[in-house]
Tab-separated table of C-alpha atoms and ligand atoms in Angstrom:
chain	number	residue	atom	x	y	z
A	19	MET	CA	-11.407	-18.765	7.238
A	20	ASN	CA	-8.373	-19.679	9.265
A	21	VAL	CA	-6.049	-18.313	7.534
A	22	THR	CA	-2.692	-18.512	8.773
A	23	GLN	CA	0.695	-17.551	6.326
A	24	HIS	CA	0.396	-14.239	5.721
A	25	PRO	CA	2.480	-12.165	3.262
A	26	ASP	CA	5.814	-10.111	4.922
A	27	THR	CA	4.724	-6.794	6.806
A	28	ALA	CA	6.329	-5.135	4.006
A	29	TRP	CA	3.772	-5.997	1.197
A	30	LEU	CA	1.921	-4.515	3.329
A	31	LEU	CA	3.313	-1.152	3.379
A	32	ASP	CA	3.827	-1.490	-0.190
A	33	TYR	CA	0.013	-1.543	-0.424
A	34	ALA	CA	-0.159	1.409	1.685
A	35	THR	CA	1.665	3.685	-0.018
A	36	GLY	CA	0.496	2.758	-3.169
A	37	ALA	CA	3.853	1.078	-4.700
A	38	LEU	CA	2.382	-1.711	-5.911
A	39	SER	CA	2.033	-2.979	-9.215
A	40	ARG	CA	-1.972	-3.661	-10.175
A	41	ASN	CA	-0.374	-7.330	-10.066
A	42	PHE	CA	0.644	-7.364	-7.290
A	43	GLU	CA	-1.646	-5.654	-5.264
A	44	LEU	CA	-4.626	-7.530	-6.925
A	45	VAL	CA	-3.266	-10.426	-4.816
A	46	LEU	CA	-2.591	-9.379	-1.752
A	47	GLY	CA	-5.843	-6.927	-1.943
A	48	ALA	CA	-7.964	-11.032	-2.281
A	49	HIS	CA	-5.858	-12.153	0.663
A	50	LEU	CA	-6.772	-8.803	2.556
A	51	MET	CA	-10.564	-9.965	1.825
A	52	ALA	CA	-9.822	-12.941	3.748
A	53	CYS	CA	-7.663	-11.938	6.533
A	54	ALA	CA	-8.277	-9.571	9.283
A	55	HIS	CA	-4.926	-9.784	10.741
A	56	CYS	CA	-3.373	-8.568	7.438
A	57	ARG	CA	-6.379	-6.020	7.509
A	58	THR	CA	-5.540	-4.525	11.090
A	59	GLU	CA	-1.378	-4.650	9.845
A	60	LEU	CA	-2.730	-2.532	6.663
A	61	ARG	CA	-4.655	0.186	8.719
A	62	ALA	CA	-1.742	0.579	10.736
A	63	ALA	CA	0.455	1.012	7.935
A	64	GLU	CA	-2.512	3.526	6.719
A	65	ARG	CA	-2.172	5.089	10.251
A	66	LEU	CA	1.425	5.814	9.957
A	67	GLY	CA	1.238	7.041	6.436
A	68	ALA	CA	-2.063	9.618	7.966
A	69	ALA	CA	0.446	10.792	10.719
A	70	LEU	CA	3.408	11.310	8.091
A	71	MET	CA	1.898	13.329	6.112
A	72	MET	CA	0.358	15.409	8.182
A	73	ALA	CA	3.682	15.842	10.315
A	74	GLY	CA	5.068	16.716	6.928
A	75	SER	CA	5.324	20.303	6.000
A	76	ALA	CA	2.150	22.805	4.177
A	77	GLU	CA	1.686	24.370	1.389
A	78	ARG	CA	-0.615	26.763	0.637
A	79	PRO	CA	-3.418	25.958	-1.913
A	80	GLN	CA	-4.455	28.153	-4.279
A	81	LEU	CA	-8.055	26.302	-4.078
A	82	ALA	CA	-11.020	27.525	-1.704
A	83	PRO	CA	-13.441	25.175	-0.133
A	84	GLN	CA	-16.393	27.153	-1.801
A	85	ARG	CA	-14.933	26.442	-5.455
A	86	VAL	CA	-15.359	22.570	-3.974
A	87	LEU	CA	-18.759	22.955	-3.172
A	88	GLU	CA	-19.921	24.777	-6.350
A	89	ALA	CA	-18.566	21.826	-8.143
A	90	GLU	CA	-20.436	19.047	-6.175
A	91	ALA	CA	-23.319	19.651	-9.254
A	92	SER	CA	-20.838	18.361	-11.496
A	93	PRO	CA	-20.195	14.235	-10.984
A	94	SER	CA	-16.789	13.296	-8.993
A	95	PRO	CA	-13.682	13.632	-11.841
A	96	TRP	CA	-12.465	10.567	-10.791
A	97	VAL	CA	-14.270	7.160	-10.096
A	98	ASN	CA	-11.774	5.621	-7.361
A	99	ALA	CA	-11.855	2.089	-9.055
A	100	ARG	CA	-10.553	0.729	-5.128
A	101	ALA	CA	-12.477	-0.021	-2.980
A	102	LEU	CA	-12.182	3.271	0.118
A	103	SER	CA	-11.663	0.139	2.557
A	104	ALA	CA	-10.831	-2.825	1.444
A	105	GLY	CA	-14.031	-5.788	1.515
A	106	ASP	CA	-13.853	-7.923	4.612
A	107	THR	CA	-16.052	-10.398	4.470
A	108	ASP	CA	-13.281	-12.803	5.885
A	109	ALA	CA	-14.216	-15.419	3.243
A	110	LEU	CA	-12.242	-16.242	-0.146
A	111	ASP	CA	-15.270	-16.773	-2.475
A	112	LEU	CA	-13.665	-17.554	-5.260
A	113	GLN	CA	-15.945	-16.331	-7.778
A	114	THR	CA	-15.886	-13.292	-5.960
A	115	VAL	CA	-12.260	-12.660	-6.879
A	116	VAL	CA	-12.394	-14.214	-10.856
A	117	SER	CA	-15.393	-11.571	-11.077
A	118	GLN	CA	-14.348	-8.436	-9.478
A	119	TYR	CA	-10.496	-8.728	-10.867
A	120	LEU	CA	-10.693	-10.919	-13.618
A	121	ASP	CA	-13.491	-9.982	-15.988
A	122	CYS	CA	-14.308	-13.147	-17.048
A	123	GLY	CA	-15.520	-16.560	-16.105
A	124	LEU	CA	-13.204	-18.994	-14.821
A	125	GLY	CA	-14.397	-21.648	-17.793
A	126	ALA	CA	-13.798	-19.048	-19.694
A	127	LEU	CA	-9.708	-18.961	-19.094
A	128	PRO	CA	-6.817	-20.145	-21.130
A	129	TRP	CA	-5.750	-23.375	-19.381
A	130	ARG	CA	-3.169	-24.693	-20.628
A	131	SER	CA	-1.246	-28.019	-19.361
A	132	ALA	CA	1.960	-27.754	-17.655
A	133	GLY	CA	2.621	-31.429	-16.821
A	134	ARG	CA	0.908	-34.396	-15.104
A	135	GLY	CA	-1.600	-33.415	-13.235
A	136	LEU	CA	-0.737	-29.173	-13.892
A	137	GLN	CA	-2.838	-26.582	-15.833
A	138	ILE	CA	-1.688	-23.189	-15.397
A	139	ALA	CA	-3.550	-20.154	-17.190
A	140	ARG	CA	-1.797	-16.623	-17.810
A	141	LEU	CA	-3.339	-13.579	-17.080
A	142	ARG	CA	-1.851	-10.877	-17.142
A	143	SER	CA	1.758	-10.188	-18.582
A	144	GLU	CA	3.015	-7.453	-17.908
A	145	GLU	CA	6.985	-6.489	-18.508
A	146	GLU	CA	8.366	-8.903	-16.399
A	147	GLU	CA	5.425	-9.826	-14.309
A	148	ARG	CA	3.020	-12.244	-14.907
A	149	LEU	CA	-0.265	-13.092	-12.731
A	150	TRP	CA	-1.651	-16.833	-13.466
A	151	LEU	CA	-3.943	-19.329	-12.459
A	152	VAL	CA	-2.632	-23.048	-11.421
A	153	LYS	CA	-4.716	-25.809	-11.147
A	154	ALA	CA	-3.632	-28.847	-9.679
A	155	ALA	CA	-4.824	-32.519	-9.139
A	156	PRO	CA	-4.606	-34.177	-5.534
A	157	GLY	CA	-0.663	-35.025	-4.918
A	158	THR	CA	0.608	-33.536	-7.546
A	159	VAL	CA	4.348	-32.954	-7.556
A	160	LEU	CA	5.127	-29.336	-9.329
A	161	PRO	CA	8.995	-28.887	-10.057
A	162	ARG	CA	11.116	-27.834	-8.192
A	163	HIS	CA	12.132	-24.585	-8.843
A	164	SER	CA	13.543	-20.857	-7.940
A	165	HIS	CA	12.721	-17.101	-8.666
A	166	THR	CA	14.553	-14.615	-10.067
A	167	GLY	CA	12.438	-11.809	-8.039
A	168	SER	CA	9.347	-12.134	-5.914
A	169	GLU	CA	6.327	-14.434	-5.840
A	170	LEU	CA	3.173	-14.380	-3.977
A	171	THR	CA	1.156	-17.647	-4.041
A	172	LEU	CA	-2.596	-17.118	-3.126
A	173	VAL	CA	-3.998	-20.038	-1.976
A	174	LEU	CA	-7.874	-20.405	-3.121
A	175	LYS	CA	-8.481	-24.007	-2.764
A	176	GLY	CA	-7.538	-26.928	-1.451
A	177	ALA	CA	-4.265	-26.978	0.124
A	178	PHE	CA	-0.169	-27.645	-0.705
A	179	PHE	CA	2.552	-28.442	1.363
A	180	SER	CA	5.955	-26.349	0.909
A	181	GLY	CA	8.577	-27.173	3.034
A	182	GLN	CA	7.430	-27.635	6.591
A	183	THR	CA	4.653	-25.609	6.049
A	184	ILE	CA	1.581	-26.342	4.424
A	185	TYR	CA	-0.504	-23.500	2.510
A	186	SER	CA	-4.540	-23.951	2.969
A	187	ALA	CA	-7.616	-21.810	1.274
A	188	GLY	CA	-6.378	-17.762	1.835
A	189	ASP	CA	-3.407	-18.507	3.211
A	190	ILE	CA	-0.555	-16.395	1.019
A	191	GLU	CA	2.921	-18.189	0.050
A	192	ASP	CA	5.982	-15.305	0.415
A	193	ALA	CA	8.670	-16.590	-2.169
A	194	ASN	CA	11.605	-14.555	-3.481
A	195	GLU	CA	15.303	-14.963	-4.961
A	196	CYS	CA	15.968	-16.791	-1.892
A	197	VAL	CA	13.682	-19.415	-1.617
A	198	ASP	CA	13.759	-22.313	-3.447
A	199	HIS	CA	10.909	-24.661	-3.348
A	200	GLN	CA	9.225	-27.610	-5.068
A	201	PRO	CA	5.041	-27.404	-3.910
A	202	VAL	CA	3.383	-30.406	-2.931
A	203	VAL	CA	-0.398	-30.517	-3.323
A	204	THR	CA	-2.106	-32.618	-0.906
A	205	ARG	CA	-3.807	-35.348	-1.395
A	206	GLU	CA	-7.478	-34.803	-0.284
A	207	SER	CA	-8.519	-32.113	-3.156
A	208	GLU	CA	-7.566	-30.302	-6.239
A	209	CYS	CA	-5.583	-27.229	-5.494
A	210	LEU	CA	-6.565	-23.949	-6.833
A	211	CYS	CA	-4.049	-20.766	-6.871
A	212	LEU	CA	-3.308	-17.578	-7.687
A	213	ALA	CA	0.289	-17.045	-8.067
A	214	VAL	CA	1.983	-13.216	-9.294
A	215	THR	CA	6.290	-13.731	-10.199
A	216	GLU	CA	8.310	-11.230	-11.234
A	217	GLY	CA	10.845	-12.342	-13.706
A	218	PRO	CA	11.415	-16.347	-14.889
A	219	LEU	CA	11.617	-19.093	-12.441
A	220	ARG	CA	14.703	-21.455	-12.273
A	221	PHE	CA	13.863	-25.215	-12.592
A	222	ARG	CA	16.549	-27.312	-11.628
A	223	SER	CA	15.750	-29.900	-14.632
A	224	TRP	CA	15.751	-29.810	-18.227
A	225	LEU	CA	12.165	-30.856	-18.746
A	226	PRO	CA	10.161	-27.952	-17.334
A	227	ARG	CA	12.890	-25.541	-18.489
A	228	ILE	CA	11.785	-27.126	-21.692
A	229	ALA	CA	7.815	-26.352	-21.121
A	230	GLN	CA	9.042	-23.164	-19.549
A	231	SER	CA	9.803	-21.289	-23.024
A	232	TYR	CA	6.542	-22.816	-24.416
A	233	LEU	CA	4.493	-21.575	-21.489
A	234	GLY	CA	5.785	-18.560	-21.375
A	235	ILE	CA	6.202	-18.943	-17.341
B	28	MET	CA	11.753	14.174	25.857
B	29	LEU	CA	11.252	10.900	23.590
B	30	THR	CA	7.444	12.017	24.182
B	31	GLN	CA	7.251	15.277	24.110
B	32	LEU	CA	8.862	15.052	20.602
B	33	MET	CA	5.860	12.345	19.753
B	34	THR	CA	2.978	14.309	20.712
B	35	ASP	CA	4.808	17.328	18.399
B	36	ALA	CA	5.042	14.512	15.632
B	37	ILE	CA	1.643	13.301	15.919
B	38	THR	CA	-0.181	16.869	16.558
B	39	PRO	CA	-0.860	18.664	13.717
B	40	PRO	CA	-0.433	22.955	14.358
B	41	LEU	CA	-4.212	24.866	14.091
B	42	GLU	CA	-3.122	27.203	11.417
B	43	THR	CA	-2.902	24.573	8.543
B	44	ALA	CA	-1.883	27.276	6.015
B	45	ALA	CA	0.657	28.314	7.466
B	46	VAL	CA	4.311	26.173	8.275
B	47	VAL	CA	4.683	25.786	11.980
B	48	PRO	CA	6.421	23.672	12.373
B	49	PHE	CA	5.785	23.192	16.459
B	50	PRO	CA	3.036	24.162	17.502
B	51	ALA	CA	2.582	26.665	20.796
B	52	GLU	CA	1.739	25.009	23.832
B	53	ALA	CA	-1.505	27.117	23.897
B	54	THR	CA	-2.887	26.592	21.135
B	55	ARG	CA	-2.652	22.427	21.561
B	56	LEU	CA	-4.382	22.915	25.399
B	57	ALA	CA	-7.248	25.138	23.549
B	58	GLU	CA	-8.137	22.361	20.838
B	59	VAL	CA	-9.541	19.430	21.131
B	60	GLU	CA	-7.218	16.269	20.663
B	61	PRO	CA	-7.101	17.197	16.135
B	62	THR	CA	-7.617	13.620	15.354
B	63	VAL	CA	-11.225	13.731	17.185
B	64	ARG	CA	-12.068	17.150	15.960
B	65	GLU	CA	-11.168	15.809	12.391
B	66	THR	CA	-13.333	12.864	12.936
B	67	GLU	CA	-16.658	14.841	14.241
B	68	LEU	CA	-16.661	17.536	11.250
B	69	LEU	CA	-16.062	14.536	8.702
B	70	LEU	CA	-19.503	12.891	10.601
B	71	LYS	CA	-20.977	16.470	10.380
B	72	ILE	CA	-20.259	16.627	6.737
B	73	ARG	CA	-21.223	13.150	6.214
B	74	ASP	CA	-24.728	12.856	7.829
B	75	ALA	CA	-25.696	16.788	7.366
B	76	ARG	CA	-24.067	18.027	4.669
B	77	ASP	CA	-22.169	20.355	6.431
B	78	ARG	CA	-20.636	23.013	4.439
B	79	GLY	CA	-18.823	25.324	6.968
B	80	ALA	CA	-17.530	21.625	8.860
B	81	PHE	CA	-16.620	20.847	5.338
B	82	ALA	CA	-14.839	24.521	5.116
B	83	ASP	CA	-13.051	23.469	8.810
B	84	LEU	CA	-11.879	20.626	7.320
B	85	PHE	CA	-10.733	21.775	4.128
B	86	GLY	CA	-8.594	24.537	6.121
B	87	ARG	CA	-6.729	21.623	8.305
B	88	PHE	CA	-6.050	19.297	5.482
B	89	ALA	CA	-5.857	20.576	2.074
B	90	PRO	CA	-2.497	22.154	2.852
B	91	LYS	CA	-1.121	19.173	4.271
B	92	ILE	CA	-2.596	17.124	1.639
B	93	LYS	CA	-1.057	19.998	-0.683
B	94	GLY	CA	2.477	19.133	0.958
B	95	TYR	CA	1.724	16.217	0.423
B	96	LEU	CA	1.463	15.178	-2.918
B	97	GLN	CA	4.660	17.550	-4.031
B	98	ARG	CA	6.837	15.829	-1.250
B	99	THR	CA	5.916	12.272	-3.764
B	100	GLY	CA	7.216	14.822	-6.917
B	101	LEU	CA	4.338	16.289	-8.519
B	102	ASN	CA	4.872	20.814	-9.706
B	103	ALA	CA	2.723	22.371	-7.939
B	104	GLU	CA	0.418	22.810	-10.607
B	105	ASP	CA	-0.491	18.754	-10.807
B	106	ALA	CA	-0.237	18.552	-7.048
B	107	GLU	CA	-2.850	22.140	-6.923
B	108	ASN	CA	-5.427	19.293	-9.792
B	109	ILE	CA	-5.150	16.124	-7.332
B	110	LEU	CA	-6.134	17.926	-4.696
B	111	GLN	CA	-9.247	19.514	-5.936
B	112	ASP	CA	-10.019	15.897	-6.915
B	113	ILE	CA	-9.556	14.226	-3.505
B	114	MET	CA	-11.138	17.402	-1.822
B	115	ILE	CA	-14.483	16.649	-4.074
B	116	ALA	CA	-14.189	13.295	-2.655
B	117	VAL	CA	-14.019	14.226	0.268
B	118	TRP	CA	-17.249	15.555	-0.460
B	119	ASN	CA	-18.558	13.018	-2.098
B	120	LYS	CA	-17.792	9.765	-1.074
B	121	ALA	CA	-18.204	11.112	2.811
B	122	ARG	CA	-21.366	8.702	3.045
B	123	LEU	CA	-19.052	6.059	2.772
B	124	PHE	CA	-16.585	7.200	5.579
B	125	ASP	CA	-16.818	5.048	8.925
B	126	PRO	CA	-15.064	6.037	11.927
B	127	LEU	CA	-15.177	2.622	13.225
B	128	ARG	CA	-12.642	1.493	10.736
B	129	ALA	CA	-10.289	4.606	10.234
B	130	SER	CA	-10.064	8.287	11.908
B	131	ALA	CA	-10.767	11.313	9.287
B	132	ARG	CA	-7.414	11.879	8.545
B	133	THR	CA	-6.511	7.846	7.646
B	134	TRP	CA	-9.228	7.490	5.725
B	135	ILE	CA	-8.097	10.949	3.859
B	136	TYR	CA	-4.735	9.700	3.874
B	137	SER	CA	-5.678	6.460	1.580
B	138	LEU	CA	-8.135	8.583	-0.705
B	139	ALA	CA	-5.031	10.788	-1.343
B	140	ARG	CA	-3.218	7.273	-1.882
B	141	ASN	CA	-5.442	5.440	-4.216
B	142	ARG	CA	-5.808	8.899	-6.256
B	143	LEU	CA	-1.924	8.873	-6.449
B	144	ILE	CA	-2.667	5.212	-7.765
B	145	ASP	CA	-4.604	6.126	-10.399
B	146	MET	CA	-2.724	8.732	-11.440
B	147	LYS	CA	0.620	7.002	-11.468
B	148	ARG	CA	-1.251	4.621	-13.683
B	149	ALA	CA	-3.505	6.684	-15.809
B	150	GLU	CA	-0.398	7.990	-17.059
B	151	GLN	CA	1.243	4.470	-16.927
B	152	ARG	CA	5.284	6.662	-17.162
B	153	GLU	CA	7.863	6.692	-14.417
B	154	TYR	CA	7.118	10.160	-12.133
B	155	ALA	CA	9.619	11.886	-10.447
B	156	ALA	CA	9.475	11.333	-7.214
B	157	LEU	CA	11.835	8.064	-7.873
B	158	GLU	CA	14.835	9.686	-9.136
B	159	ARG	CA	14.052	12.951	-7.409
B	160	TYR	CA	15.716	12.272	-4.006
B	161	ALA	CA	18.341	9.301	-6.248
B	162	GLY	CA	21.069	11.168	-5.890
B	163	GLU	CA	20.878	12.007	-1.963
B	164	THR	CA	19.801	8.716	-0.935
B	165	ALA	CA	22.702	7.469	-2.266
B	166	GLY	CA	24.937	9.473	0.036
B	167	ASP	CA	24.998	8.117	3.559
B	168	ALA	CA	26.568	11.278	5.909
B	169	VAL	CA	24.133	14.138	5.392
B	170	TYR	CA	20.827	11.736	4.544
B	171	GLU	CA	18.945	11.456	7.647
B	172	GLU	CA	18.501	15.097	9.418
B	173	ASP	CA	19.160	16.821	6.593
B	174	LEU	CA	17.348	15.603	4.285
B	175	LEU	CA	14.292	14.475	6.340
B	176	ALA	CA	14.061	18.108	7.890
B	177	ARG	CA	13.908	19.128	4.215
B	178	ALA	CA	11.150	16.576	3.147
B	179	MET	CA	9.013	16.017	5.603
B	180	GLY	CA	9.420	18.883	8.374
B	181	GLN	CA	10.831	18.766	11.885
B	182	ASN	CA	7.962	17.173	13.298
B	183	SER	CA	8.193	13.750	11.326
B	184	VAL	CA	11.958	14.084	11.852
B	185	ALA	CA	11.482	14.093	15.719
B	186	LEU	CA	9.168	10.750	14.587
B	187	LEU	CA	11.571	8.928	12.360
B	188	ALA	CA	14.844	9.861	14.720
B	189	LEU	CA	13.326	7.490	17.273
B	190	ILE	CA	14.335	4.599	15.408
B	191	PRO	CA	17.992	3.238	13.707
B	192	PRO	CA	18.456	5.721	10.792
B	193	GLU	CA	19.291	2.321	8.475
B	194	GLN	CA	15.503	1.485	9.067
B	195	ALA	CA	13.970	5.447	9.564
B	196	ARG	CA	15.719	5.602	5.867
B	197	VAL	CA	13.445	3.345	3.952
B	198	LEU	CA	10.321	4.083	5.839
B	199	LEU	CA	11.243	7.185	4.429
B	200	MET	CA	11.884	5.988	0.787
B	201	ALA	CA	8.390	3.971	1.163
B	202	TYR	CA	6.027	6.715	2.659
B	203	VAL	CA	7.866	9.680	1.193
B	204	GLU	CA	9.193	8.628	-2.246
B	205	GLY	CA	6.505	5.910	-2.210
B	206	LYS	CA	8.797	2.736	-3.538
B	207	SER	CA	8.166	-0.662	-2.673
B	208	HIS	CA	10.351	-2.894	-0.720
B	209	ARG	CA	11.788	-4.316	-4.190
B	210	GLU	CA	12.924	-0.636	-5.541
B	211	ILE	CA	14.479	0.192	-2.245
B	212	ALA	CA	16.730	-3.009	-2.190
B	213	ARG	CA	18.061	-2.527	-5.835
B	214	GLU	CA	18.568	1.296	-5.103
B	215	LEU	CA	20.291	0.808	-2.139
B	216	ASN	CA	21.957	-2.434	-2.899
B	217	LEU	CA	20.698	-4.681	-0.245
B	218	PRO	CA	19.648	-7.993	-0.331
B	219	ILE	CA	15.309	-7.963	-0.163
B	220	GLY	CA	15.417	-9.721	2.798
B	221	THR	CA	17.477	-7.568	4.408
B	222	VAL	CA	15.268	-4.407	2.921
B	223	LYS	CA	11.982	-6.366	4.863
B	224	SER	CA	13.427	-6.648	8.120
B	225	ARG	CA	14.499	-3.417	8.078
B	226	ALA	CA	10.901	-2.430	6.578
B	227	ARG	CA	9.391	-5.359	9.394
B	228	LEU	CA	11.428	-3.699	12.219
B	229	ALA	CA	10.500	0.358	11.975
B	230	PHE	CA	6.896	-0.280	10.880
B	231	GLN	CA	6.667	-2.305	14.480
B	232	ARG	CA	8.706	0.405	16.258
B	233	VAL	CA	6.933	2.966	14.852
B	234	ARG	CA	3.683	2.109	15.032
B	235	GLY	CA	3.801	1.240	18.526
B	236	ILE	CA	5.068	5.038	19.407
B	237	LEU	CA	1.940	6.243	17.404
B	238	GLU	CA	-0.198	3.574	19.480
B	239	LYS	CA	0.573	4.705	22.632
B	240	ASN	CA	-0.296	8.054	21.378
B	241	ALA	CA	-3.466	7.536	20.093
C	328	ZN	ZN1	-2.805	-12.348	5.908
């Protein structure tokens, strides 16, 4: 997979320090599966975390190593949900992403029409954050919008233009309140994206604004 | 001078139970490169279930992990409990360790980080670290040297003193306080783009230094 558009380094630092919410972690984690470049960056960020941990001051533990070894027989009380090393298939298999994170098949998703050629399914809604799957027919022009917070869009299938840049499978468009964009799906194929947004979107025109209250975007 | 500082910053004290800010020259020479030794120990645990190697590794890491946990805002008792989970996981999950992907210390750091994430999410509460240094980060003058020294120990001051203070602050808030770049922007009242570029520049600089010394 030829990934060319990456999230800002700041996102990988957030990933390395554990500062992300589940939704942002999910979208970045799916990109990391497909992107060797960002995996290298992430490992460097984790090495820095490890170096800072080891350079920091120590606290004498009460715990003795023998007690840990004695506890061996009992099952570990904590099962790590995250893979200890992010999978690195260099591929972005949609079914894998969906089944690994979403606990249901694509067909079972709550799709709603959001205008001509455009369907969206809201997967999660937590406080200010929304996690979406967005499906757009070839050539669809999405409504122009800006943001009130961060937005990461991962292309799972197909491609879209935003400004001068083309985003294809595996790429991430990293947008925030400084970005005002109007994605346009390429003519070749349908485009499917996983997107996470923080705060409501801001639309230029009134029509999407009406749909907004209905769709909760 | 800078190289010397860096060596200190990335070389852990041999006696991990004691707080030794700068390891003595002699102990450093007597020791194989610590990161190499740590990885050898973890491989012995992985391949031979070597209890002696585990005790050795425990001595090197447990005090550092506990220090790290307490800096993120956990009290001593919670830190102790989480430390136990982490050390059990090191023993039980050693089979997943792959030295080609990460050094032992990076692997163990990721375990500790993941355990913290799980705890934060399980409890679904803002935890103390978020506000712990808030008052101090708001005032500029005393922040860098003093807070760094208290938060991280002198060795990390040496590491972070090599980059501009406004960049060091962003890295510190990220790695010590566990804040996202969005939270940092909010707290420092800076545009998100400014925080991102500071984080990026700081990371590139420090990463370059670490890799030169690796
Ligand atoms: Zn990438």
